[in-house]
Short mmCIF file of C-alpha atoms and ligand atoms in Angstrom, two decimals:
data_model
loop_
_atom_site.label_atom_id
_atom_site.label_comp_id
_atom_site.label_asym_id
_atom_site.label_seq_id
_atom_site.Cartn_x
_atom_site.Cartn_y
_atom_site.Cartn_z
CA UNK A 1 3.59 19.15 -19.63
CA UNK A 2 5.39 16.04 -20.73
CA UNK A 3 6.09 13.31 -17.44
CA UNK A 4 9.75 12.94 -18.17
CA UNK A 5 9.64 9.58 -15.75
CA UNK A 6 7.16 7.87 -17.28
CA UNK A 7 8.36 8.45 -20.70
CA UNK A 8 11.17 6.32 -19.90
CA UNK A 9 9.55 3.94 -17.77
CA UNK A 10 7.31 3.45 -21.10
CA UNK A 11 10.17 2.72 -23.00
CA UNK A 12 11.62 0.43 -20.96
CA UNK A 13 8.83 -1.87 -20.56
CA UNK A 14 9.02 -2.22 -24.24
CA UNK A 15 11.98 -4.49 -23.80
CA UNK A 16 9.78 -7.14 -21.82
CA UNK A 17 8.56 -10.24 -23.50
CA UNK A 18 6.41 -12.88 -22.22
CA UNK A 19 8.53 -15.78 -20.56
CA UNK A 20 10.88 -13.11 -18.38
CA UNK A 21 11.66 -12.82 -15.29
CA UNK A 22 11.83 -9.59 -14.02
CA UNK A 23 13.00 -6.99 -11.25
CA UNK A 24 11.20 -4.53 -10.03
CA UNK A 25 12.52 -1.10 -8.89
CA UNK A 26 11.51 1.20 -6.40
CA UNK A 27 10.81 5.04 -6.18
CA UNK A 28 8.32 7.34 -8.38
CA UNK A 29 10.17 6.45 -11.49
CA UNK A 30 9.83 2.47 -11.01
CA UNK A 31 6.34 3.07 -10.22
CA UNK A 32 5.49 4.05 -13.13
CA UNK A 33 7.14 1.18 -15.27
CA UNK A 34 5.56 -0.97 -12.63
CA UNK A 35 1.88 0.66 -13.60
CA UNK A 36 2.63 -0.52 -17.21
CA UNK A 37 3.44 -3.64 -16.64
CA UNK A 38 0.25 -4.70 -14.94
CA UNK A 39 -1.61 -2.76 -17.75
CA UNK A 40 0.74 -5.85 -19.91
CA UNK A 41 -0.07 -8.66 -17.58
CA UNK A 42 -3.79 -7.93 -17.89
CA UNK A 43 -2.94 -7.87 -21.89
CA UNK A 44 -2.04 -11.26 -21.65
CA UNK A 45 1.81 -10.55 -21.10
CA UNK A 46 3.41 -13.88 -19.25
CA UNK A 47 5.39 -12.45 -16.69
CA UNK A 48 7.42 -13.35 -13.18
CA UNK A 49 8.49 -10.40 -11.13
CA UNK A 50 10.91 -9.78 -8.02
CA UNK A 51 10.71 -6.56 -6.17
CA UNK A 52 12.89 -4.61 -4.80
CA UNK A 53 10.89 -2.98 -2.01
CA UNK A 54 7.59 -4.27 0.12
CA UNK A 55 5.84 -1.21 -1.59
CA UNK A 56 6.74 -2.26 -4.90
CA UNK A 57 5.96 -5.56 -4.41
CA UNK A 58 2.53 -4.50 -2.64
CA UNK A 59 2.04 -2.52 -6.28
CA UNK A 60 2.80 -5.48 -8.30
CA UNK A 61 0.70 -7.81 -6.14
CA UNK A 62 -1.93 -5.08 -6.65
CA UNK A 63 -1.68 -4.77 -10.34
CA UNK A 64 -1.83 -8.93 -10.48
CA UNK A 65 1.97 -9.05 -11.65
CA UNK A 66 2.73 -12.63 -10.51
CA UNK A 67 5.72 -12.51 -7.86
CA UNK A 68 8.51 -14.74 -7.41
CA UNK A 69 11.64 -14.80 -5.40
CA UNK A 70 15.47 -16.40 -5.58
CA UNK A 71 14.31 -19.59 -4.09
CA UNK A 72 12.83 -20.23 -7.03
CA UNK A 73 14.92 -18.33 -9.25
CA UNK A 74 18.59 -17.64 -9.86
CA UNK A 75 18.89 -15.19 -12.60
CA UNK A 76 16.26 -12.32 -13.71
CA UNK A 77 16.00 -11.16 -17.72
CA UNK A 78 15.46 -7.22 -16.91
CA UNK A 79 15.05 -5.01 -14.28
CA UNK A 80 13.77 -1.53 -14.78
CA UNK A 81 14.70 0.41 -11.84
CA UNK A 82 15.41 4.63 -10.86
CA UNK A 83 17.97 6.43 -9.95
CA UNK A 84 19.38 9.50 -7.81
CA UNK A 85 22.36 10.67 -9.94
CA UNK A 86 23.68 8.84 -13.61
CA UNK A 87 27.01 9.98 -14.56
CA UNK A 88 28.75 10.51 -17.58
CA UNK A 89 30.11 6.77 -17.29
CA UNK A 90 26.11 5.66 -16.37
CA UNK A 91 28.05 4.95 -12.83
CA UNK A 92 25.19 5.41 -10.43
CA UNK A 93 23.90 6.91 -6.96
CA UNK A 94 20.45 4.83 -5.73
CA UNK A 95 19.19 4.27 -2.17
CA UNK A 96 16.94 7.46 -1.98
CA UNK A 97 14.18 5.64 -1.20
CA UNK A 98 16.00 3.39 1.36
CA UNK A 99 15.82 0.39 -0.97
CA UNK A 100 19.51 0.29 -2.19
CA UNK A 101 20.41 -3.04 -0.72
CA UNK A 102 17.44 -4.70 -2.52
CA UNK A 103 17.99 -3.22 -5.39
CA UNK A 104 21.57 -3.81 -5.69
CA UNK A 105 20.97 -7.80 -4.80
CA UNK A 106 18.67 -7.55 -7.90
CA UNK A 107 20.85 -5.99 -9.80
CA UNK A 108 23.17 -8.04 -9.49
CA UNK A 109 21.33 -11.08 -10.29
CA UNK A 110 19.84 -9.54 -13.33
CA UNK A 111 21.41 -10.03 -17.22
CA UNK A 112 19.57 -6.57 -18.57
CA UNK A 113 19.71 -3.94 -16.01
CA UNK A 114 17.73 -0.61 -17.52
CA UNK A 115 17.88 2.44 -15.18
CA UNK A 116 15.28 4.94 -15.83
CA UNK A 117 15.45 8.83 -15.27
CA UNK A 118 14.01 12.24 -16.05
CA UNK A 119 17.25 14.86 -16.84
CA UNK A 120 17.76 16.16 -13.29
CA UNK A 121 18.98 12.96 -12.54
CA UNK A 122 21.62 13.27 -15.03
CA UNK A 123 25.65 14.39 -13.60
CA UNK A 124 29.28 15.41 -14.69
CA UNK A 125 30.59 13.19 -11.47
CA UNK A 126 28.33 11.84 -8.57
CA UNK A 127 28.02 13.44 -5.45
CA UNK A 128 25.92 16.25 -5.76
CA UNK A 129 23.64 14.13 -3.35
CA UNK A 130 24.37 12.82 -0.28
CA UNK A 131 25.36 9.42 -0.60
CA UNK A 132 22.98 6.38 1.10
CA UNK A 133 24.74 3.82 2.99
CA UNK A 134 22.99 0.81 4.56
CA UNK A 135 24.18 0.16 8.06
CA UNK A 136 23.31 -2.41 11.46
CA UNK A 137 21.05 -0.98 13.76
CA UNK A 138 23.80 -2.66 16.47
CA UNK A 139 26.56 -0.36 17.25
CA UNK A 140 25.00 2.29 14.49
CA UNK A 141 26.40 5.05 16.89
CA UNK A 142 30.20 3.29 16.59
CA UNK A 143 29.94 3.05 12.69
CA UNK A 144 28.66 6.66 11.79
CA UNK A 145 31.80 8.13 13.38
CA UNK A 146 33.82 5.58 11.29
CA UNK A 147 32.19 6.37 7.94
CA UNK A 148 32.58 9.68 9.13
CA UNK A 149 36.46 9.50 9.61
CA UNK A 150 36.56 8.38 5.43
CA UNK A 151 36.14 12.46 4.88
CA UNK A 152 32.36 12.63 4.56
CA UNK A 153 29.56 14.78 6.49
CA UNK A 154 27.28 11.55 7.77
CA UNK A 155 23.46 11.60 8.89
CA UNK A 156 21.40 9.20 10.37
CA UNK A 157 18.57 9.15 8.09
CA UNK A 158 15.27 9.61 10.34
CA UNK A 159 11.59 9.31 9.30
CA UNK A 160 10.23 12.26 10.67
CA UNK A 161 11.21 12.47 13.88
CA UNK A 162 12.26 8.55 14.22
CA UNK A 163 15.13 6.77 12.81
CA UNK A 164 14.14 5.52 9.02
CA UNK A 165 14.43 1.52 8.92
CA UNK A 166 14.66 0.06 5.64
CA UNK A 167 12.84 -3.52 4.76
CA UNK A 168 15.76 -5.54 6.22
CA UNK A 169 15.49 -3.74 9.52
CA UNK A 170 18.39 -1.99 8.95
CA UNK A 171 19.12 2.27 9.37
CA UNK A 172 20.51 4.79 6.48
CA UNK A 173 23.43 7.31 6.71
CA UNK A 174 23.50 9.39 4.42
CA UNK A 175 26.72 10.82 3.53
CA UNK A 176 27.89 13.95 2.09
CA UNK A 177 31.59 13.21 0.42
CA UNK A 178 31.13 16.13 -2.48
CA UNK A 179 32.19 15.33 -5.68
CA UNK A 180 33.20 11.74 -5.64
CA UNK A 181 36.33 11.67 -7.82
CA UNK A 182 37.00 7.74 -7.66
CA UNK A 183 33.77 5.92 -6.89
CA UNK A 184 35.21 2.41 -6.67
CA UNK A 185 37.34 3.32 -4.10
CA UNK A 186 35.30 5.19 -1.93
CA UNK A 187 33.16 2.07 -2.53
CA UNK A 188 36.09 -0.30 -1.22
CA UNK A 189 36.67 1.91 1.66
CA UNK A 190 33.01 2.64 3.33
CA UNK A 191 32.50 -1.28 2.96
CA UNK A 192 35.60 -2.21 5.04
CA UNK A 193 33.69 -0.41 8.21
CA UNK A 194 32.41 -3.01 10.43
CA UNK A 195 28.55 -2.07 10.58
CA UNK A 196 27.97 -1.07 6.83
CA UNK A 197 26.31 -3.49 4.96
CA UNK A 198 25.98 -1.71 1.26
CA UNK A 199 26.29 1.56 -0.18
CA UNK A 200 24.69 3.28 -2.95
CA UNK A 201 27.38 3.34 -5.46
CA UNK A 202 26.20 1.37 -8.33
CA UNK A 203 29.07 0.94 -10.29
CA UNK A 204 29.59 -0.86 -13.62
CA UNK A 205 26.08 -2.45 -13.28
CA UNK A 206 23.49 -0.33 -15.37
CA UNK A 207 23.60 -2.14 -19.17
CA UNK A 208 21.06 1.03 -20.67
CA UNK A 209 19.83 4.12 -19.36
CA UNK A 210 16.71 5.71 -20.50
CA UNK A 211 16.22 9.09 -19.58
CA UNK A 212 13.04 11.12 -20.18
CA UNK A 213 13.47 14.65 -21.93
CA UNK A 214 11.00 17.80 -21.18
CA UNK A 215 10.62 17.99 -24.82
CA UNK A 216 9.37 14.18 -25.14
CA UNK A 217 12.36 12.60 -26.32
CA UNK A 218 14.51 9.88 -24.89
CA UNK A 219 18.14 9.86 -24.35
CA UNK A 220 19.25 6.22 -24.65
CA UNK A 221 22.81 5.24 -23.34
CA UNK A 222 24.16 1.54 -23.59
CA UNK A 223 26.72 0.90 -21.08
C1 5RP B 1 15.17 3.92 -4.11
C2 5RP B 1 15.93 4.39 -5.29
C3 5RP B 1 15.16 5.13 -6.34
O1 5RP B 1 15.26 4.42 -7.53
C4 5RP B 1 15.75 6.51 -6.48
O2 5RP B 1 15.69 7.15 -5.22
C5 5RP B 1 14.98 7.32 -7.53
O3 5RP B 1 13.70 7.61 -7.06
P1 5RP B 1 12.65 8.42 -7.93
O4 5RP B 1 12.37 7.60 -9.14
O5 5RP B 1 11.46 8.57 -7.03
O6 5RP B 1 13.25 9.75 -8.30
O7 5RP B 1 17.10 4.21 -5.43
O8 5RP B 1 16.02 3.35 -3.15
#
């Protein structure tokens, strides 16, 4: 059977060249572009990475890819990161992993930003999924209620039976809106509650999407 995720995760490490400087996603999907790129480095590939997560960055560390960080750099070349949903307009929903504040701070800091995928991933309009926000651990019982009041079912996002806590010792609600119709201003709205510190809507920020077919082809979208 053909791994749909690392089919694209294959394809998108094609696009990195000795000299970059590049981000490192999170999840299974990242992991796998991750795995190729230390197979690279030990090639000889001349690489700097930033990660996105403390277990991606424990991977890359493992794999010898040399790690950097925005002290020392301002602007990454690529980063090659999954997803939870890709719309029709390659808008996206991330944060199942509880790294979506990373991710979106690399992101945004990043000139090529590839988004890998197998086909589930792929949606008419977001919202199939429940939607990750980031939130303060202070006053987390105050904020839910307020996210809550935007129209959405909300749930603390717990780690078996303790609350999850992302790498910036922060919580995840997860919240159910349905189909989001207008993403940007859902966005505008859950980031005016005091408490929330960054949702999962990636909008406007994925420059190619790779997504890995059952039948071993790739669907290639540039944004
Ligand atoms: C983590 C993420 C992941 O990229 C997303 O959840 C996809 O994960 P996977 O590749 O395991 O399906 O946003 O915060």
């Amino acid at each position: 059977m053909i791994d749909t995720k690392r089919i694209a995760a294959e394809k998108a490490v094609t696009y990195v060249k000795s000299g970059m400087t590049i981000g490192l996603g999170t999840g299974s999907t990242a992991r796998y572009a991750i795995e190729s790129l230390g197979l690279m480095v030990k090639d000889g590939l001349d690489i700097k990475a930033i990660a996105t997560s403390l277990q991606s960055e424990s991977l890359a560390e493992d794999l010898g890819i040399r790690l950097t960080n925005f002290s020392e750099v301002e602007q990454l070349d690529i980063t090659i990161d999954g997803a939870d949903e890709v719309d029709e307009n390659l808008q996206l929903i991330k944060g199942g992993g509880g790294a979506l504040l990373r991710e979106k701070i690399v992101a945004a800091s990043t000139r090529c930003y590839i988004i890998i995928a197998d086909e589930k991933k792929l949606v008419r309009q977001l919202g199939n999924l429940p939607l990750p926000v980031e939130i303060i651990p202070f006053g987390y019982q105050s904020t839910l209620p307020k996210i809550k009041m935007l129209g959405g079912d909300v749930s603390l996002r717990k780690d078996a039976h303790e609350i999850f806590v992302t790498d910036n010792g922060n919580y995840i609600a997860d919240c159910s809106f349905g189909i989001i119709a207008n993403p940007p201003a859902l966005q505008k709205k859950i980031k005016a509650v005091t408490g929330v510190v960054e949702t999962g809507l990636f909008l406007n920020m994925a420059n190619l999407i790779i997504i890995g077919c059952a039948d071993g082809t790739l669907k290639i979208r540039i944004a």
